[in-house]
Amino acid sequence: MAKEKQFVEQIADIETDFPQWYTDVVLKTKLVDYGPVKGTMVIRPYGYAIWENIQREFDARFKTNGYENAYFPLLIPMSFMTKEAEHVEGFAPEVAVVTHAGGEKLAEPLCVRPTSETIIGTMYGKWVESWRDLPVRMNQWANVMRWEKTTRPFLRTSEFLWQEGHSVFATAEEAEAETQKMLRVYEEFAKNCLCMPVITGRKTEKEKFAGAVATYGMEAMMHDGKSLQSGTTHYLGQNFSKAFDIKFTDKDGAQKYGHTMSFGVSTRLIGAIIMTHGDERGLVLPPPVAPVQVVIVPIAAKKEGVLEACAALKNGLAEAGIRVKLDDSDNSPGWKFNEWEMKGVPLRIELGPRDLEEGHMVCARRDGAEKTFVPLSEAAAGVRRILAEVSENMYEKAKARMESRIVNAQSLEELLRGVDGGNFVRAGWCGCRACEDKVKEFAQATSRVFDQTHTAKTCVTCGKEAVHTVFFARAY
Ligand code: ZN
């Protein structure tokens, strides 16, 4: 038992040292390791399997919404980046540049993509000719590089994996509508696949994507009350179509610039899962994306028939499409319980000689509910029902926490107290940049998204009439 105790104690306390808890969890559950180059991460099989599940779920949704996958080059001529003034200004500090290759200095430096609007815009400029070519909807699954000074696995690394969707429409209305639609796709995914409630809305000028007309974000509340931007959609207007000459001949014969939009989510979502659902014992993974949804732990494995019954159960569940693992290693059951709990497996099944006599299996949910018995004859249906209940419970729990931690503020002092207490703070804002900057300086909090559902009367900073109601929070 001493061994088991030590095992659990390897994770820092989630309440008193959340940053260390996070580091312990991502390393000890083998989601990730540090890469040799500072700021890079190696996504290990257990972490990558989560990403594959995220990809699969998103890919189906994108295709339903008319997107096709394509792949564009990693290297972008520096001159492309400079074509859209705001874009280059925003990304310049983070761009990695290739100056030498093949033993020679390159005639033109190449940047490693921090995002692909410029190269995709260039190609769209070539491909789009007539209104018949519109709309264009493409998605790319790729890696991007943004040179960051302070890095943390999944949350901020110089290289990360993501998807970026890019589309072109004939009119502003269509592009705007698509920007909203894909935000709703993200929100639905967050709820149904990550069991994660989010707040969505438009971002301020200061927080928007460099080169966008408008950026919309989805923000999720982490265990410590800080916000994690978990996905963004951008209405780009004609900024990029003018810079990259995405022109088409309209039905009336006139040459017009297209209206573009883009959207992206990244491996950051794995950080969001960890920090939304994790507890003192480690990871708690949402069933829809968990690499292992069910682990079977044999009890008294040496007794006749136990391992065979466990293997048969495993095969039956796998055939029913459930991601299941049988832990037949020679560790003690207690050890296995701890390990799979730390790894966040949503459901553990215990099966021993007495259970076999009774014709049932013991089901222990990772989200903390009481153990239940399910007849072996209804194993697959029972497991499916329990996993659905786990998903629902995880979402409701996270939602209740988030809702209980949204407070209103009328003054900077109240706002500071709110974020100090680990809350999202709803407050009025006059729309002026100086007042937004002042919030950051005074409370180390930033505007996350506008709140469409409430109307604050006065600006939290200057007291003048409020133009927007904003969610402020400390953010990752
Ligand atoms: Zn103000």
PDB file of C-alpha atoms in Angstrom, residues 99-262:
ATOM      1  CA  THR A  99      17.486  32.648 -44.175  1.00  0.00           C
ATOM      2  CA  HIS A 100      19.765  29.792 -45.253  1.00  0.00           C
ATOM      3  CA  ALA A 101      19.130  26.528 -47.047  1.00  0.00           C
ATOM      4  CA  GLY A 102      21.201  24.171 -49.106  1.00  0.00           C
ATOM      5  CA  GLY A 103      24.317  25.770 -47.690  1.00  0.00           C
ATOM      6  CA  GLU A 104      23.489  29.158 -49.190  1.00  0.00           C
ATOM      7  CA  LYS A 105      21.876  32.370 -48.137  1.00  0.00           C
ATOM      8  CA  LEU A 106      18.400  32.587 -49.670  1.00  0.00           C
ATOM      9  CA  ALA A 107      17.599  35.438 -52.055  1.00  0.00           C
ATOM     10  CA  GLU A 108      14.339  35.983 -50.161  1.00  0.00           C
ATOM     11  CA  PRO A 109      13.878  34.997 -46.518  1.00  0.00           C
ATOM     12  CA  LEU A 110      11.072  32.488 -45.913  1.00  0.00           C
ATOM     13  CA  CYS A 111       8.889  32.546 -42.879  1.00  0.00           C
ATOM     14  CA  VAL A 112       7.663  29.413 -41.165  1.00  0.00           C
ATOM     15  CA  ARG A 113       3.865  29.822 -41.190  1.00  0.00           C
ATOM     16  CA  PRO A 114       2.431  31.310 -38.014  1.00  0.00           C
ATOM     17  CA  THR A 115      -0.965  31.010 -39.782  1.00  0.00           C
ATOM     18  CA  SER A 116      -1.763  30.621 -43.479  1.00  0.00           C
ATOM     19  CA  GLU A 117      -4.001  33.521 -44.571  1.00  0.00           C
ATOM     20  CA  THR A 118      -1.249  34.933 -46.780  1.00  0.00           C
ATOM     21  CA  ILE A 119      -0.327  31.794 -48.671  1.00  0.00           C
ATOM     22  CA  ILE A 120      -3.895  30.541 -48.936  1.00  0.00           C
ATOM     23  CA  GLY A 121      -5.000  34.030 -50.002  1.00  0.00           C
ATOM     24  CA  THR A 122      -2.350  33.996 -52.728  1.00  0.00           C
ATOM     25  CA  MET A 123      -3.601  30.673 -54.064  1.00  0.00           C
ATOM     26  CA  TYR A 124      -7.254  31.722 -53.841  1.00  0.00           C
ATOM     27  CA  GLY A 125      -6.293  34.836 -55.832  1.00  0.00           C
ATOM     28  CA  LYS A 126      -5.121  32.492 -58.555  1.00  0.00           C
ATOM     29  CA  TRP A 127      -8.028  30.049 -58.389  1.00  0.00           C
ATOM     30  CA  VAL A 128     -11.044  32.322 -58.004  1.00  0.00           C
ATOM     31  CA  GLU A 129     -12.199  33.918 -61.259  1.00  0.00           C
ATOM     32  CA  SER A 130     -15.950  33.941 -61.421  1.00  0.00           C
ATOM     33  CA  TRP A 131     -18.954  34.040 -59.087  1.00  0.00           C
ATOM     34  CA  ARG A 132     -19.338  30.384 -60.074  1.00  0.00           C
ATOM     35  CA  ASP A 133     -16.150  29.577 -58.138  1.00  0.00           C
ATOM     36  CA  LEU A 134     -17.703  30.849 -54.906  1.00  0.00           C
ATOM     37  CA  PRO A 135     -18.005  30.089 -52.126  1.00  0.00           C
ATOM     38  CA  VAL A 136     -14.638  28.470 -51.505  1.00  0.00           C
ATOM     39  CA  ARG A 137     -14.393  26.469 -48.284  1.00  0.00           C
ATOM     40  CA  MET A 138     -11.170  24.696 -47.380  1.00  0.00           C
ATOM     41  CA  ASN A 139      -9.634  23.418 -44.195  1.00  0.00           C
ATOM     42  CA  GLN A 140      -6.074  22.485 -43.431  1.00  0.00           C
ATOM     43  CA  TRP A 141      -4.783  20.277 -40.612  1.00  0.00           C
ATOM     44  CA  ALA A 142      -1.234  21.428 -39.999  1.00  0.00           C
ATOM     45  CA  ASN A 143       1.469  22.612 -37.667  1.00  0.00           C
ATOM     46  CA  VAL A 144       2.259  26.300 -37.207  1.00  0.00           C
ATOM     47  CA  MET A 145       5.077  28.113 -35.460  1.00  0.00           C
ATOM     48  CA  ARG A 146       4.893  31.181 -33.257  1.00  0.00           C
ATOM     49  CA  TRP A 147       8.038  32.006 -31.345  1.00  0.00           C
ATOM     50  CA  GLU A 148       6.914  32.425 -27.758  1.00  0.00           C
ATOM     51  CA  LYS A 149       8.970  33.609 -24.799  1.00  0.00           C
ATOM     52  CA  THR A 150       7.043  31.845 -22.063  1.00  0.00           C
ATOM     53  CA  THR A 151       5.813  28.402 -22.953  1.00  0.00           C
ATOM     54  CA  ARG A 152       3.756  25.610 -21.378  1.00  0.00           C
ATOM     55  CA  PRO A 153       2.839  22.275 -22.942  1.00  0.00           C
ATOM     56  CA  PHE A 154      -0.404  22.492 -24.984  1.00  0.00           C
ATOM     57  CA  LEU A 155      -1.177  26.026 -23.773  1.00  0.00           C
ATOM     58  CA  ARG A 156       1.609  27.942 -25.448  1.00  0.00           C
ATOM     59  CA  THR A 157       4.385  26.303 -27.424  1.00  0.00           C
ATOM     60  CA  SER A 158       6.395  27.599 -30.359  1.00  0.00           C
ATOM     61  CA  GLU A 159       5.103  24.847 -32.585  1.00  0.00           C
ATOM     62  CA  PHE A 160       1.611  23.467 -32.272  1.00  0.00           C
ATOM     63  CA  LEU A 161      -0.945  21.511 -34.273  1.00  0.00           C
ATOM     64  CA  TRP A 162      -4.202  22.981 -35.412  1.00  0.00           C
ATOM     65  CA  GLN A 163      -6.813  23.248 -38.071  1.00  0.00           C
ATOM     66  CA  GLU A 164      -7.371  26.409 -40.025  1.00  0.00           C
ATOM     67  CA  GLY A 165     -10.455  26.879 -42.152  1.00  0.00           C
ATOM     68  CA  HIS A 166     -10.429  29.537 -44.867  1.00  0.00           C
ATOM     69  CA  SER A 167     -13.325  30.586 -47.022  1.00  0.00           C
ATOM     70  CA  VAL A 168     -14.245  33.167 -49.631  1.00  0.00           C
ATOM     71  CA  PHE A 169     -17.712  34.506 -50.333  1.00  0.00           C
ATOM     72  CA  ALA A 170     -19.196  36.943 -52.820  1.00  0.00           C
ATOM     73  CA  THR A 171     -20.773  39.111 -50.133  1.00  0.00           C
ATOM     74  CA  ALA A 172     -19.954  40.488 -46.714  1.00  0.00           C
ATOM     75  CA  GLU A 173     -23.202  39.075 -45.327  1.00  0.00           C
ATOM     76  CA  GLU A 174     -22.328  35.515 -46.296  1.00  0.00           C
ATOM     77  CA  ALA A 175     -18.792  35.761 -44.878  1.00  0.00           C
ATOM     78  CA  GLU A 176     -20.111  37.302 -41.648  1.00  0.00           C
ATOM     79  CA  ALA A 177     -22.745  34.580 -41.334  1.00  0.00           C
ATOM     80  CA  GLU A 178     -20.100  31.878 -41.862  1.00  0.00           C
ATOM     81  CA  THR A 179     -17.967  33.440 -39.115  1.00  0.00           C
ATOM     82  CA  GLN A 180     -20.903  33.106 -36.720  1.00  0.00           C
ATOM     83  CA  LYS A 181     -21.823  29.654 -37.944  1.00  0.00           C
ATOM     84  CA  MET A 182     -18.367  28.184 -37.396  1.00  0.00           C
ATOM     85  CA  LEU A 183     -18.271  29.739 -33.930  1.00  0.00           C
ATOM     86  CA  ARG A 184     -21.453  27.810 -33.178  1.00  0.00           C
ATOM     87  CA  VAL A 185     -19.848  24.627 -34.561  1.00  0.00           C
ATOM     88  CA  TYR A 186     -16.995  25.161 -32.095  1.00  0.00           C
ATOM     89  CA  GLU A 187     -19.398  25.764 -29.247  1.00  0.00           C
ATOM     90  CA  GLU A 188     -21.400  22.630 -30.028  1.00  0.00           C
ATOM     91  CA  PHE A 189     -18.181  20.599 -30.244  1.00  0.00           C
ATOM     92  CA  ALA A 190     -16.963  21.981 -26.907  1.00  0.00           C
ATOM     93  CA  LYS A 191     -20.206  20.932 -25.258  1.00  0.00           C
ATOM     94  CA  ASN A 192     -20.754  17.540 -26.845  1.00  0.00           C
ATOM     95  CA  CYS A 193     -17.182  16.289 -27.292  1.00  0.00           C
ATOM     96  CA  LEU A 194     -15.229  18.020 -24.533  1.00  0.00           C
ATOM     97  CA  CYS A 195     -18.102  18.378 -22.029  1.00  0.00           C
ATOM     98  CA  MET A 196     -16.869  21.937 -21.704  1.00  0.00           C
ATOM     99  CA  PRO A 197     -19.131  24.956 -21.335  1.00  0.00           C
ATOM    100  CA  VAL A 198     -17.853  28.075 -23.089  1.00  0.00           C
ATOM    101  CA  ILE A 199     -18.658  31.723 -23.416  1.00  0.00           C
ATOM    102  CA  THR A 200     -18.664  32.993 -26.975  1.00  0.00           C
ATOM    103  CA  GLY A 201     -18.731  36.454 -28.447  1.00  0.00           C
ATOM    104  CA  ARG A 202     -16.941  39.159 -30.327  1.00  0.00           C
ATOM    105  CA  LYS A 203     -13.526  40.374 -29.212  1.00  0.00           C
ATOM    106  CA  THR A 204     -12.305  43.940 -28.853  1.00  0.00           C
ATOM    107  CA  GLU A 205     -10.029  45.612 -31.420  1.00  0.00           C
ATOM    108  CA  LYS A 206      -7.122  45.059 -29.068  1.00  0.00           C
ATOM    109  CA  GLU A 207      -7.729  41.327 -28.773  1.00  0.00           C
ATOM    110  CA  LYS A 208      -8.705  40.597 -32.370  1.00  0.00           C
ATOM    111  CA  PHE A 209      -6.682  38.672 -34.946  1.00  0.00           C
ATOM    112  CA  ALA A 210      -4.132  40.810 -36.785  1.00  0.00           C
ATOM    113  CA  GLY A 211      -5.763  41.791 -40.086  1.00  0.00           C
ATOM    114  CA  ALA A 212      -9.341  40.829 -39.187  1.00  0.00           C
ATOM    115  CA  VAL A 213     -12.358  43.114 -39.279  1.00  0.00           C
ATOM    116  CA  ALA A 214     -13.859  41.175 -36.381  1.00  0.00           C
ATOM    117  CA  THR A 215     -12.729  38.236 -34.265  1.00  0.00           C
ATOM    118  CA  TYR A 216     -15.047  35.994 -32.269  1.00  0.00           C
ATOM    119  CA  GLY A 217     -13.776  33.737 -29.549  1.00  0.00           C
ATOM    120  CA  MET A 218     -14.857  30.915 -27.320  1.00  0.00           C
ATOM    121  CA  GLU A 219     -13.530  31.159 -23.804  1.00  0.00           C
ATOM    122  CA  ALA A 220     -13.567  28.405 -21.230  1.00  0.00           C
ATOM    123  CA  MET A 221     -13.102  28.685 -17.480  1.00  0.00           C
ATOM    124  CA  MET A 222     -10.240  26.653 -16.089  1.00  0.00           C
ATOM    125  CA  HIS A 223     -10.067  25.129 -12.593  1.00  0.00           C
ATOM    126  CA  ASP A 224      -8.317  28.228 -11.208  1.00  0.00           C
ATOM    127  CA  GLY A 225     -10.923  30.599 -12.650  1.00  0.00           C
ATOM    128  CA  LYS A 226      -8.661  31.813 -15.437  1.00  0.00           C
ATOM    129  CA  SER A 227      -9.875  31.880 -18.998  1.00  0.00           C
ATOM    130  CA  LEU A 228      -8.500  29.859 -21.868  1.00  0.00           C
ATOM    131  CA  GLN A 229      -9.204  31.082 -25.382  1.00  0.00           C
ATOM    132  CA  SER A 230     -10.157  27.797 -26.976  1.00  0.00           C
ATOM    133  CA  GLY A 231     -11.061  28.711 -30.534  1.00  0.00           C
ATOM    134  CA  THR A 232     -11.511  31.764 -32.713  1.00  0.00           C
ATOM    135  CA  THR A 233     -13.309  32.701 -35.918  1.00  0.00           C
ATOM    136  CA  HIS A 234     -12.415  35.780 -37.930  1.00  0.00           C
ATOM    137  CA  TYR A 235     -14.353  37.880 -40.374  1.00  0.00           C
ATOM    138  CA  LEU A 236     -11.623  39.303 -42.586  1.00  0.00           C
ATOM    139  CA  GLY A 237     -13.750  41.551 -44.786  1.00  0.00           C
ATOM    140  CA  GLN A 238     -11.871  42.456 -47.970  1.00  0.00           C
ATOM    141  CA  ASN A 239      -8.557  43.062 -46.187  1.00  0.00           C
ATOM    142  CA  PHE A 240      -6.966  39.874 -47.465  1.00  0.00           C
ATOM    143  CA  SER A 241      -8.797  39.694 -50.768  1.00  0.00           C
ATOM    144  CA  LYS A 242      -7.457  43.166 -51.656  1.00  0.00           C
ATOM    145  CA  ALA A 243      -3.960  42.277 -50.463  1.00  0.00           C
ATOM    146  CA  PHE A 244      -3.956  39.000 -52.415  1.00  0.00           C
ATOM    147  CA  ASP A 245      -6.129  39.978 -55.326  1.00  0.00           C
ATOM    148  CA  ILE A 246      -8.972  37.528 -54.703  1.00  0.00           C
ATOM    149  CA  LYS A 247     -11.227  38.985 -57.395  1.00  0.00           C
ATOM    150  CA  PHE A 248     -14.149  37.513 -59.246  1.00  0.00           C
ATOM    151  CA  THR A 249     -16.424  38.475 -62.098  1.00  0.00           C
ATOM    152  CA  ASP A 250     -19.885  38.800 -60.616  1.00  0.00           C
ATOM    153  CA  LYS A 251     -23.191  37.962 -62.322  1.00  0.00           C
ATOM    154  CA  ASP A 252     -23.471  41.576 -63.447  1.00  0.00           C
ATOM    155  CA  GLY A 253     -20.091  41.324 -65.205  1.00  0.00           C
ATOM    156  CA  ALA A 254     -18.343  43.598 -62.692  1.00  0.00           C
ATOM    157  CA  GLN A 255     -15.003  42.680 -61.092  1.00  0.00           C
ATOM    158  CA  LYS A 256     -15.365  42.452 -57.320  1.00  0.00           C
ATOM    159  CA  TYR A 257     -13.200  41.498 -54.386  1.00  0.00           C
ATOM    160  CA  GLY A 258     -14.307  38.489 -52.369  1.00  0.00           C
ATOM    161  CA  HIS A 259     -15.040  38.555 -48.640  1.00  0.00           C
ATOM    162  CA  THR A 260     -12.999  36.114 -46.601  1.00  0.00           C
ATOM    163  CA  MET A 261     -13.110  34.518 -43.181  1.00  0.00           C
ATOM    164  CA  SER A 262     -10.977  32.039 -41.254  1.00  0.00           C
TER     165      SER A 262
END
